[in-house]
């Protein structure tokens, strides 16, 4: 989120000069499929999951950009007072504006031959620079005060909720029911998955991409401009956890 806000500040200080929105900025590189080994260019997917930390509250929310809807869907596990809502909306509005500026910078629309933009109801009466719409998702699981834990003198259990929301969305569940949400069980489940991953790494002598020093490079290769040389993660064996069977 800090990268996006930094780009927004530069854009505003340049009097909205589009030359300040570079395709080689970190945000533009992520959109084009660089910087992470497991990254996929945004022009090959329909939905983007964006975890956002509202730093003033050390609070995690999840923003889902459904590209064909031209809309950001906001999943907040602690919808509350006016100040909280204001901070969340400020963060989301920055995303809604900056995504389209970077789309213009990287030539995104011309890369989506699978979408007829002028035929999409959400797009045909909008300019390319008009900020995305956003919707606060209602009736989703909410944190309870007694379920919070304390980090750096701030109470927050939002990261767990954001992880579960993201997991459900990857399974195609966009309307997340508030009933039968058991945070303690999800925490134990994630702990077990992390333990299995760690033991798999130890048994195989593997290394994860996060342990490789330097800036990650994409399988597709970084742009020739402003390229950093890093160790090739592909030379290291990667963990291969045993497939899990869910009943």
XYZ file of N, CA and C in Angstrom:
741
model
N 0.836 -1.205 0.000
C 0.000 0.000 0.000
C 0.869 1.253 0.000
N 2.025 1.195 0.677
C 2.907 2.363 0.728
C 3.421 2.731 -0.661
N 3.676 1.711 -1.514
C 4.124 1.988 -2.879
C 3.053 2.760 -3.648
N 1.801 2.339 -3.463
C 0.705 2.987 -4.176
C 0.532 4.423 -3.706
N 0.598 4.619 -2.392
C 0.458 5.971 -1.851
C 1.613 6.858 -2.296
N 2.825 6.274 -2.368
C 3.968 7.039 -2.849
C 3.780 7.496 -4.280
N 3.246 6.598 -5.116
C 2.975 6.954 -6.514
C 1.895 8.025 -6.600
N 0.903 7.941 -5.722
C -0.169 8.934 -5.725
C 0.367 10.316 -5.356
N 1.258 10.366 -4.372
C 1.850 11.644 -3.959
C 2.660 12.256 -5.096
N 3.473 11.433 -5.771
C 4.266 11.932 -6.900
C 3.372 12.472 -8.009
N 2.283 11.769 -8.269
C 1.344 12.180 -9.322
C 0.702 13.519 -8.980
N 0.298 13.680 -7.716
C -0.323 14.934 -7.295
C 0.679 16.080 -7.311
N 1.922 15.811 -6.876
C 2.946 16.859 -6.859
C 3.360 17.289 -8.264
N 3.158 16.411 -9.246
C 3.505 16.752 -10.633
C 2.339 17.393 -11.375
N 1.303 17.804 -10.613
C 0.097 18.383 -11.214
C -0.577 17.397 -12.162
N -0.638 16.143 -11.700
C -1.335 15.073 -12.427
C -0.702 14.793 -13.794
N 0.600 14.915 -13.862
C 1.334 14.601 -15.093
C 1.474 13.085 -15.207
N 0.938 12.506 -16.283
C 0.948 11.057 -16.440
C 2.355 10.489 -16.599
N 3.334 11.325 -16.936
C 4.703 10.821 -17.054
C 5.258 10.390 -15.698
N 4.593 10.812 -14.612
C 5.029 10.404 -13.275
C 4.544 9.002 -12.917
N 3.635 8.453 -13.733
C 3.128 7.091 -13.516
C 3.865 6.165 -14.480
N 4.966 5.620 -14.020
C 5.830 4.829 -14.901
C 5.455 3.351 -14.887
N 5.499 2.693 -16.050
C 5.290 1.238 -16.082
C 6.335 0.491 -15.267
N 7.495 1.128 -15.030
C 8.560 0.483 -14.279
C 8.475 0.732 -12.778
N 7.462 1.495 -12.349
C 7.194 1.622 -10.920
C 6.804 0.242 -10.393
N 7.041 0.000 -9.101
C 6.744 -1.319 -8.522
C 5.318 -1.764 -8.810
N 4.357 -0.841 -8.709
C 2.960 -1.196 -8.967
C 2.782 -1.628 -10.415
N 3.351 -0.868 -11.350
C 3.261 -1.232 -12.762
C 3.913 -2.566 -13.050
N 5.034 -2.853 -12.386
C 5.715 -4.125 -12.601
C 4.887 -5.294 -12.082
N 4.272 -5.122 -10.918
C 3.400 -6.183 -10.403
C 2.248 -6.447 -11.368
N 1.657 -5.385 -11.894
C 0.546 -5.554 -12.828
C 0.975 -6.305 -14.080
N 2.224 -6.125 -14.494
C 2.718 -6.769 -15.710
C 3.274 -8.165 -15.460
N 3.243 -8.614 -14.187
C 3.667 -9.980 -13.892
C 5.084 -10.126 -13.418
N 5.741 -9.009 -13.063
C 7.120 -9.070 -12.598
C 7.184 -9.069 -11.075
N 8.407 -9.104 -10.563
C 8.742 -8.949 -9.141
C 8.516 -10.182 -8.282
N 7.584 -11.050 -8.615
C 7.360 -12.268 -7.847
C 7.405 -13.468 -8.778
N 8.002 -14.551 -8.303
C 8.091 -15.756 -9.127
C 6.699 -16.285 -9.467
N 5.792 -16.228 -8.501
C 4.450 -16.787 -8.714
C 3.470 -15.767 -9.278
N 3.960 -14.614 -9.696
C 3.069 -13.558 -10.175
C 2.489 -13.897 -11.551
N 1.307 -13.368 -11.813
C 0.633 -13.530 -13.100
C 0.224 -12.143 -13.582
N 0.470 -11.806 -14.849
C 0.045 -10.493 -15.347
C -1.452 -10.287 -15.153
N -1.826 -9.072 -14.819
C -3.230 -8.781 -14.553
C -4.103 -8.938 -15.788
N -3.523 -8.879 -16.971
C -4.349 -9.032 -18.168
C -4.714 -10.485 -18.432
N -4.294 -11.409 -17.566
C -4.632 -12.821 -17.730
C -5.625 -13.319 -16.687
N -6.099 -12.432 -15.827
C -7.020 -12.832 -14.766
C -8.231 -11.901 -14.761
N -9.275 -12.323 -14.051
C -10.501 -11.526 -13.963
C -10.684 -10.866 -12.601
N -10.038 -11.418 -11.572
C -10.200 -10.892 -10.218
C -8.833 -10.718 -9.563
N -8.667 -9.619 -8.848
C -7.427 -9.327 -8.148
C -7.728 -9.201 -6.654
N -6.999 -9.952 -5.835
C -7.160 -9.889 -4.383
C -6.056 -9.006 -3.812
N -6.443 -7.955 -3.102
C -5.480 -6.976 -2.593
C -5.628 -6.853 -1.076
N -4.698 -7.401 -0.291
C -4.729 -7.159 1.156
C -4.232 -5.751 1.440
N -4.931 -5.041 2.285
C -4.597 -3.638 2.568
C -4.489 -3.445 4.074
N -3.382 -2.852 4.503
C -3.219 -2.518 5.913
C -3.525 -1.042 6.119
N -4.547 -0.777 6.903
C -4.874 0.602 7.270
C -3.976 0.940 8.452
N -2.840 1.540 8.163
C -1.750 1.632 9.132
C -2.121 2.419 10.382
N -3.022 3.381 10.253
C -3.388 4.188 11.419
C -3.983 3.323 12.533
N -4.568 2.177 12.138
C -5.217 1.300 13.105
C -4.557 -0.076 13.155
N -3.486 -0.265 12.407
C -2.871 -1.585 12.261
C -3.968 -2.614 11.969
N -4.777 -2.299 10.984
C -5.962 -3.111 10.690
C -5.913 -3.583 9.241
N -6.160 -4.881 9.047
C -6.154 -5.462 7.703
C -7.565 -5.570 7.145
N -7.716 -5.122 5.909
C -8.953 -5.354 5.168
C -8.584 -6.066 3.869
N -9.570 -6.571 3.183
C -9.335 -7.220 1.895
C -10.130 -6.487 0.826
N -9.452 -6.136 -0.254
C -10.096 -5.476 -1.386
C -10.016 -6.409 -2.582
N -11.148 -6.675 -3.205
C -11.197 -7.553 -4.374
C -11.612 -6.722 -5.583
N -10.728 -6.648 -6.560
C -11.011 -5.919 -7.799
C -11.547 -6.917 -8.814
N -12.847 -6.835 -9.096
C -13.464 -7.675 -10.129
C -13.459 -6.845 -11.413
N -12.540 -7.178 -12.283
C -12.213 -6.315 -13.415
C -13.414 -6.065 -14.316
N -14.178 -7.101 -14.644
C -15.324 -6.918 -15.533
C -16.432 -6.097 -14.875
N -16.465 -6.077 -13.554
C -17.465 -5.276 -12.837
C -17.028 -3.819 -12.706
N -15.739 -3.567 -12.957
C -15.138 -2.247 -12.745
C -15.420 -1.750 -11.330
N -15.215 -2.638 -10.375
C -15.610 -2.336 -9.004
C -14.669 -3.011 -8.012
N -14.402 -2.303 -6.919
C -13.660 -2.855 -5.796
C -14.654 -3.283 -4.725
N -14.534 -4.512 -4.267
C -15.386 -5.020 -3.196
C -14.547 -5.079 -1.922
N -15.022 -4.406 -0.885
C -14.235 -4.234 0.332
C -14.775 -5.144 1.432
N -13.896 -6.001 1.939
C -14.242 -6.923 3.023
C -13.531 -6.447 4.289
N -14.303 -5.899 5.211
C -13.763 -5.340 6.451
C -14.376 -6.100 7.621
N -13.528 -6.718 8.430
C -14.022 -7.550 9.529
C -14.361 -6.749 10.779
N -14.179 -5.451 10.721
C -14.481 -4.637 11.901
C -15.076 -3.303 11.483
N -16.213 -3.377 10.821
C -16.893 -2.159 10.409
C -17.462 -1.492 11.654
N -17.077 -0.225 11.833
C -17.476 0.379 13.088
C -17.721 1.853 13.025
N -16.969 2.595 13.852
C -17.265 4.011 14.052
C -16.870 4.852 12.845
N -17.186 6.116 12.940
C -16.992 7.039 11.818
C -15.521 7.188 11.444
N -14.636 7.276 12.443
C -13.210 7.445 12.156
C -12.637 6.231 11.438
N -13.031 5.048 11.888
C -12.563 3.815 11.243
C -13.028 3.768 9.790
N -14.302 4.034 9.576
C -14.854 4.007 8.220
C -14.158 5.025 7.325
N -13.851 6.196 7.864
C -13.176 7.240 7.089
C -11.796 6.783 6.637
N -11.025 6.160 7.538
C -9.685 5.683 7.196
C -9.738 4.602 6.125
N -10.679 3.679 6.265
C -10.814 2.593 5.292
C -11.178 3.156 3.923
N -12.137 4.075 3.882
C -12.565 4.640 2.604
C -11.451 5.444 1.938
N -10.648 6.139 2.717
C -9.526 6.884 2.137
C -8.550 5.943 1.442
N -8.247 4.816 2.089
C -7.331 3.840 1.489
C -7.918 3.254 0.216
N -9.205 2.910 0.256
C -9.856 2.295 -0.904
C -9.968 3.289 -2.054
N -10.264 4.543 -1.753
C -10.379 5.555 -2.811
C -9.042 5.794 -3.508
N -7.941 5.693 -2.772
C -6.622 5.809 -3.401
C -6.396 4.666 -4.382
N -6.774 3.465 -3.978
C -6.640 2.304 -4.867
C -7.519 2.480 -6.094
N -8.753 2.944 -5.877
C -9.710 3.106 -6.977
C -9.207 4.083 -8.029
N -8.461 5.071 -7.599
C -7.934 6.058 -8.543
C -6.639 5.580 -9.198
N -5.716 5.050 -8.405
C -4.381 4.749 -8.915
C -4.348 3.526 -9.830
N -5.213 2.557 -9.619
C -5.234 1.382 -10.496
C -5.441 1.803 -11.943
N -6.382 2.709 -12.174
C -6.679 3.106 -13.552
C -5.561 3.947 -14.157
N -4.864 4.720 -13.349
C -3.720 5.469 -13.867
C -2.625 4.514 -14.336
N -2.388 3.467 -13.565
C -1.384 2.485 -13.974
C -1.882 1.641 -15.147
N -3.185 1.391 -15.226
C -3.736 0.700 -16.400
C -3.410 1.479 -17.668
N -3.576 2.799 -17.602
C -3.268 3.631 -18.760
C -1.774 3.596 -19.071
N -0.960 3.620 -18.025
C 0.491 3.646 -18.201
C 1.028 2.373 -18.853
N 0.477 1.217 -18.489
C 0.986 -0.058 -19.015
C 0.223 -0.527 -20.249
N -0.771 0.276 -20.706
C -1.556 -0.117 -21.877
C -2.402 -1.345 -21.632
N -3.012 -1.396 -20.452
C -3.738 -2.600 -20.035
C -4.894 -2.951 -20.963
N -5.697 -1.966 -21.303
C -6.924 -2.261 -22.046
C -6.637 -2.902 -23.397
N -5.547 -2.510 -24.030
C -5.205 -3.093 -25.321
C -4.723 -4.523 -25.233
N -4.396 -4.974 -24.028
C -3.895 -6.338 -23.847
C -5.013 -7.351 -23.625
N -6.231 -6.865 -23.351
C -7.341 -7.767 -23.056
C -8.202 -7.972 -24.294
N -7.709 -8.793 -25.213
C -8.473 -9.074 -26.430
C -9.706 -9.917 -26.137
N -9.764 -10.520 -24.938
C -10.906 -11.355 -24.563
C -12.085 -10.532 -24.064
N -11.878 -9.230 -23.851
C -12.954 -8.378 -23.345
C -13.239 -7.254 -24.334
N -14.484 -7.138 -24.738
C -14.916 -6.024 -25.575
C -15.376 -4.902 -24.645
N -14.461 -3.990 -24.348
C -14.732 -2.993 -23.325
C -15.968 -2.161 -23.632
N -16.182 -1.823 -24.892
C -17.328 -0.979 -25.232
C -18.650 -1.721 -25.085
N -18.581 -3.056 -24.904
C -19.792 -3.851 -24.727
C -20.065 -4.172 -23.255
N -19.085 -3.912 -22.395
C -19.256 -4.212 -20.974
C -20.081 -3.105 -20.315
N -21.223 -3.450 -19.687
C -22.085 -2.429 -19.080
C -21.359 -1.523 -18.089
N -20.394 -2.065 -17.366
C -19.702 -1.269 -16.348
C -18.715 -0.282 -16.947
N -18.403 -0.424 -18.257
C -17.359 0.393 -18.869
C -17.851 1.360 -19.938
N -18.933 1.023 -20.634
C -19.216 1.773 -21.864
C -19.560 3.240 -21.645
N -19.991 3.636 -20.460
C -20.290 5.051 -20.216
C -19.273 5.699 -19.286
N -18.094 5.074 -19.157
C -17.059 5.591 -18.263
C -15.805 5.951 -19.055
N -15.106 6.995 -18.603
C -13.804 7.315 -19.188
C -12.755 6.410 -18.552
N -11.625 6.265 -19.235
C -10.575 5.382 -18.732
C -10.016 5.863 -17.400
N -10.071 7.156 -17.143
C -9.478 7.721 -15.936
C -10.465 7.881 -14.779
N -11.732 7.612 -15.022
C -12.713 7.761 -13.948
C -12.468 6.703 -12.881
N -12.357 7.111 -11.607
C -12.044 6.145 -10.547
C -13.026 4.982 -10.507
N -12.524 3.855 -10.051
C -13.362 2.670 -9.913
C -14.427 2.901 -8.849
N -15.551 2.239 -9.016
C -16.543 2.222 -7.949
C -16.072 1.256 -6.868
N -16.607 1.426 -5.674
C -16.304 0.446 -4.628
C -17.542 0.207 -3.776
N -17.614 -0.992 -3.221
C -18.757 -1.378 -2.400
C -18.256 -2.028 -1.119
N -18.791 -1.579 -0.004
C -18.482 -2.189 1.280
C -19.375 -3.411 1.450
N -18.777 -4.568 1.581
C -19.543 -5.801 1.712
C -20.201 -5.874 3.088
N -21.492 -6.121 3.086
C -22.249 -6.186 4.333
C -22.509 -7.644 4.707
N -22.908 -7.828 5.953
C -23.299 -9.153 6.451
C -22.195 -10.195 6.291
N -20.953 -9.772 6.505
C -19.832 -10.708 6.490
C -19.356 -10.901 7.932
N -18.568 -11.947 8.200
C -18.097 -12.176 9.575
C -17.397 -10.948 10.147
N -17.722 -10.652 11.397
C -17.137 -9.502 12.081
C -16.391 -9.955 13.333
N -15.332 -9.232 13.643
C -14.565 -9.528 14.843
C -15.373 -9.204 16.091
N -15.114 -9.986 17.129
C -15.669 -9.686 18.441
C -14.539 -9.167 19.321
N -14.796 -8.194 20.175
C -13.724 -7.636 21.012
C -12.972 -8.685 21.811
N -13.675 -9.723 22.297
C -13.002 -10.726 23.120
C -12.198 -11.726 22.297
N -12.239 -11.615 20.954
C -11.454 -12.520 20.112
C -10.145 -11.886 19.675
N -9.942 -10.621 20.007
C -8.743 -9.911 19.561
C -7.521 -10.324 20.365
N -6.358 -10.192 19.760
C -5.108 -10.332 20.483
C -4.315 -9.051 20.304
N -3.284 -8.879 21.117
C -2.601 -7.588 21.185
C -1.244 -7.650 20.504
N -0.994 -6.691 19.564
C 0.294 -6.562 18.901
C 0.724 -5.104 19.010
N 1.913 -4.863 19.578
C 2.436 -3.502 19.680
C 1.396 -2.554 20.290
N 0.741 -3.037 21.352
C -0.253 -2.239 22.074
C -1.486 -1.918 21.236
N -1.692 -2.645 20.159
C -2.886 -2.462 19.335
C -3.620 -3.793 19.258
N -4.918 -3.777 19.471
C -5.699 -4.996 19.393
C -6.109 -5.252 17.949
N -5.783 -6.434 17.468
C -6.133 -6.727 16.078
C -6.194 -8.222 15.844
N -7.272 -8.669 15.271
C -7.415 -10.046 14.811
C -7.783 -10.027 13.333
N -7.595 -8.877 12.706
C -8.089 -8.675 11.345
C -7.336 -9.481 10.304
N -6.048 -9.760 10.546
C -5.266 -10.515 9.567
C -5.832 -11.892 9.320
N -6.282 -12.550 10.382
C -6.883 -13.877 10.241
C -8.134 -13.805 9.373
N -8.988 -12.838 9.643
C -10.221 -12.695 8.869
C -9.913 -12.415 7.406
N -8.940 -11.538 7.149
C -8.581 -11.221 5.767
C -8.070 -12.460 5.039
N -7.302 -13.305 5.738
C -6.801 -14.547 5.121
C -7.941 -15.487 4.755
N -8.890 -15.635 5.666
C -10.024 -16.527 5.392
C -10.874 -15.970 4.255
N -11.111 -14.660 4.257
C -11.860 -14.053 3.152
C -11.172 -14.341 1.820
N -9.847 -14.151 1.784
C -9.097 -14.383 0.545
C -9.198 -15.838 0.108
N -9.113 -16.750 1.064
C -9.202 -18.177 0.738
C -10.561 -18.511 0.128
N -11.624 -17.993 0.714
C -12.963 -18.268 0.198
C -13.154 -17.662 -1.190
N -12.620 -16.473 -1.394
C -12.771 -15.817 -2.697
C -12.050 -16.596 -3.782
N -10.878 -17.166 -3.461
C -10.176 -17.983 -4.459
C -10.987 -19.213 -4.835
N -11.904 -19.618 -3.961
C -12.782 -20.753 -4.245
C -14.077 -20.317 -4.928
N -14.196 -19.028 -5.217
C -15.369 -18.521 -5.918
C -16.499 -18.088 -5.014
N -16.237 -18.006 -3.702
C -17.272 -17.589 -2.752
C -17.094 -16.097 -2.482
N -17.884 -15.271 -3.157
C -17.775 -13.821 -2.994
C -18.761 -13.296 -1.948
N -19.858 -14.004 -1.760
C -20.823 -13.639 -0.719
C -20.517 -14.508 0.492
N -19.785 -13.959 1.439
C -19.294 -14.738 2.576
C -20.299 -14.656 3.717
N -20.892 -15.783 4.121
C -21.903 -15.751 5.181
C -21.279 -15.469 6.540
N -22.008 -14.762 7.367
C -21.501 -14.420 8.694
C -21.730 -15.533 9.706
N -22.585 -16.496 9.370
C -22.874 -17.574 10.296
C -21.756 -18.621 10.294
N -21.598 -19.268 11.427
C -20.690 -20.424 11.570
C -19.241 -20.081 11.233
N -18.839 -18.861 11.487
C -17.438 -18.485 11.285
C -16.711 -18.684 12.610
N -15.736 -19.584 12.629
C -15.051 -19.950 13.867
C -13.577 -19.563 13.786
N -13.220 -18.370 14.241
C -11.835 -17.901 14.105
C -10.813 -18.791 14.796
N -11.158 -19.360 15.941
C -10.196 -20.215 16.646
C -9.841 -21.445 15.816
N -10.823 -22.026 15.156
C -10.558 -23.201 14.324
C -9.736 -22.826 13.094
N -10.035 -21.671 12.503
C -9.245 -21.231 11.347
C -7.795 -20.967 11.757
N -7.605 -20.416 12.943
C -6.242 -20.143 13.401
C -5.475 -21.453 13.584
N -6.119 -22.449 14.160
C -5.475 -23.755 14.327
C -5.175 -24.387 12.974
N -6.095 -24.240 12.035
C -5.902 -24.835 10.705
C -4.720 -24.196 9.990
N -4.637 -22.867 10.043
C -3.504 -22.187 9.404
C -2.190 -22.538 10.098
N -2.242 -22.678 11.429
C -1.043 -23.086 12.152
C -0.567 -24.458 11.710
N -1.524 -25.386 11.500
C -1.170 -26.733 11.044
C -0.586 -26.702 9.634
N -1.160 -25.875 8.763
C -0.645 -25.768 7.394
C 0.777 -25.199 7.379
N 1.024 -24.188 8.207
C 2.366 -23.612 8.280
C 3.360 -24.620 8.850
N 2.921 -25.399 9.840
C 3.790 -26.433 10.405
C 4.132 -27.483 9.350
N 3.135 -27.902 8.588
C 3.375 -28.892 7.538
C 4.339 -28.344 6.488
N 4.169 -27.079 6.143
C 5.051 -26.458 5.155
C 6.487 -26.410 5.675
N 6.639 -26.022 6.950
C 7.981 -25.911 7.531
C 8.667 -27.267 7.622
N 7.938 -28.289 8.076
C 8.548 -29.618 8.182
C 8.886 -30.173 6.807
N 8.064 -29.853 5.809
C 8.354 -30.287 4.441
C 9.644 -29.648 3.944
N 9.829 -28.375 4.246
C 11.061 -27.685 3.849
C 12.285 -28.327 4.495
N 12.161 -28.622 5.788
C 13.298 -29.205 6.500
C 13.648 -30.586 5.965
N 12.623 -31.395 5.717
C 12.879 -32.762 5.260
C 13.458 -32.797 3.853
N 13.124 -31.795 3.031
C 13.592 -31.767 1.648
C 14.811 -30.871 1.444
N 15.230 -30.169 2.499
C 16.331 -29.228 2.346
C 15.996 -28.121 1.375
N 14.743 -27.659 1.414
C 14.250 -26.696 0.426
C 14.394 -25.269 0.929
N 14.258 -24.335 0.018
C 14.296 -22.912 0.341
C 13.131 -22.237 -0.369
N 12.457 -21.334 0.337
C 11.331 -20.620 -0.266
C 11.825 -19.328 -0.890
N 11.041 -18.782 -1.794
C 11.497 -17.592 -2.513
C 11.682 -16.400 -1.588
N 10.953 -16.378 -0.460
C 11.099 -15.281 0.478
C 12.436 -15.268 1.193
N 13.183 -16.373 1.129
C 14.481 -16.450 1.780
C 15.634 -16.150 0.828
N 15.323 -15.874 -0.413
C 16.353 -15.515 -1.374
C 16.590 -14.015 -1.269
N 17.821 -13.625 -1.076
C 18.114 -12.210 -0.868
C 17.925 -11.423 -2.152
N 17.654 -10.144 -2.002
C 17.513 -9.275 -3.165
C 16.087 -9.211 -3.662
N 15.907 -8.575 -4.772
C 14.596 -8.369 -5.380
C 14.233 -9.570 -6.228
N 13.025 -10.054 -6.081
C 12.594 -11.218 -6.842
C 12.441 -10.873 -8.320
N 12.727 -11.834 -9.162
C 12.527 -11.636 -10.597
C 11.476 -12.605 -11.087
N 10.738 -12.208 -12.088
C 9.674 -13.035 -12.627
C 10.231 -14.135 -13.508
N 9.455 -15.211 -13.645
C 9.810 -16.260 -14.599
C 9.884 -15.686 -16.012
N 9.113 -14.618 -16.245
C 9.095 -14.011 -17.566
C 10.259 -13.043 -17.753
N 10.946 -12.706 -16.661
C 12.073 -11.783 -16.761
C 11.664 -10.353 -16.485
N 12.559 -9.608 -15.861
C 12.302 -8.204 -15.556
C 12.473 -7.335 -16.798
N 11.932 -6.143 -16.796
C 12.206 -5.206 -17.892
C 13.694 -4.872 -17.922
N 14.212 -4.534 -19.088
C 15.629 -4.201 -19.205
C 15.952 -2.897 -18.502
N 14.943 -2.033 -18.331
C 15.161 -0.753 -17.658
C 15.088 -0.955 -16.144
N 16.089 -0.439 -15.439
C 16.081 -0.462 -13.983
C 16.013 -1.878 -13.433
N 16.729 -2.784 -14.041
C 16.681 -4.180 -13.635
C 17.694 -4.459 -12.532
N 17.280 -5.249 -11.527
C 18.181 -5.669 -10.463
C 18.569 -7.121 -10.683
N 19.825 -7.445 -10.428
C 20.291 -8.820 -10.574
C 20.130 -9.517 -9.232
N 19.416 -10.622 -9.214
C 19.176 -11.367 -7.983
C 19.526 -12.819 -8.201
N 19.614 -13.552 -7.113
C 19.859 -14.982 -7.216
C 18.662 -15.650 -7.868
N 18.932 -16.660 -8.649
C 17.879 -17.362 -9.372
C 17.216 -18.361 -8.442
N 15.969 -18.059 -8.054
C 15.253 -18.936 -7.133
C 15.016 -20.320 -7.729
N 15.028 -20.422 -9.049
C 14.730 -21.696 -9.687
C 15.831 -22.727 -9.452
N 17.010 -22.284 -8.986
C 18.095 -23.226 -8.737
C 17.896 -23.989 -7.434
N 16.987 -23.496 -6.603
C 16.775 -24.110 -5.312
C 15.537 -24.997 -5.348
N 15.626 -26.093 -4.640
C 14.475 -26.980 -4.543
C 13.383 -26.295 -3.736
N 12.171 -26.378 -4.216
C 11.061 -25.742 -3.526
C 10.239 -26.792 -2.793
N 9.624 -26.441 -1.663
C 8.841 -27.405 -0.903
C 7.711 -27.989 -1.730
N 7.435 -29.240 -1.503
C 6.360 -29.922 -2.209
C 5.500 -30.656 -1.194
N 4.655 -29.920 -0.435
C 3.860 -30.544 0.618
C 2.957 -31.635 0.073
N 2.672 -32.591 0.939
C 1.775 -33.677 0.567
C 0.383 -33.125 0.283
N -0.237 -33.504 -0.838
C -1.594 -33.023 -1.138
C -2.552 -33.347 -0.005
N -3.382 -32.382 0.336
C -4.334 -32.567 1.430
C -5.683 -32.994 0.871
N -6.318 -33.882 1.581
C -7.642 -34.356 1.193
C -8.642 -33.828 2.211
N -9.596 -33.035 1.742
C -10.602 -32.466 2.627
C -11.880 -33.287 2.546
N -12.440 -33.567 3.673
C -13.669 -34.365 3.725
C -14.812 -33.519 4.266
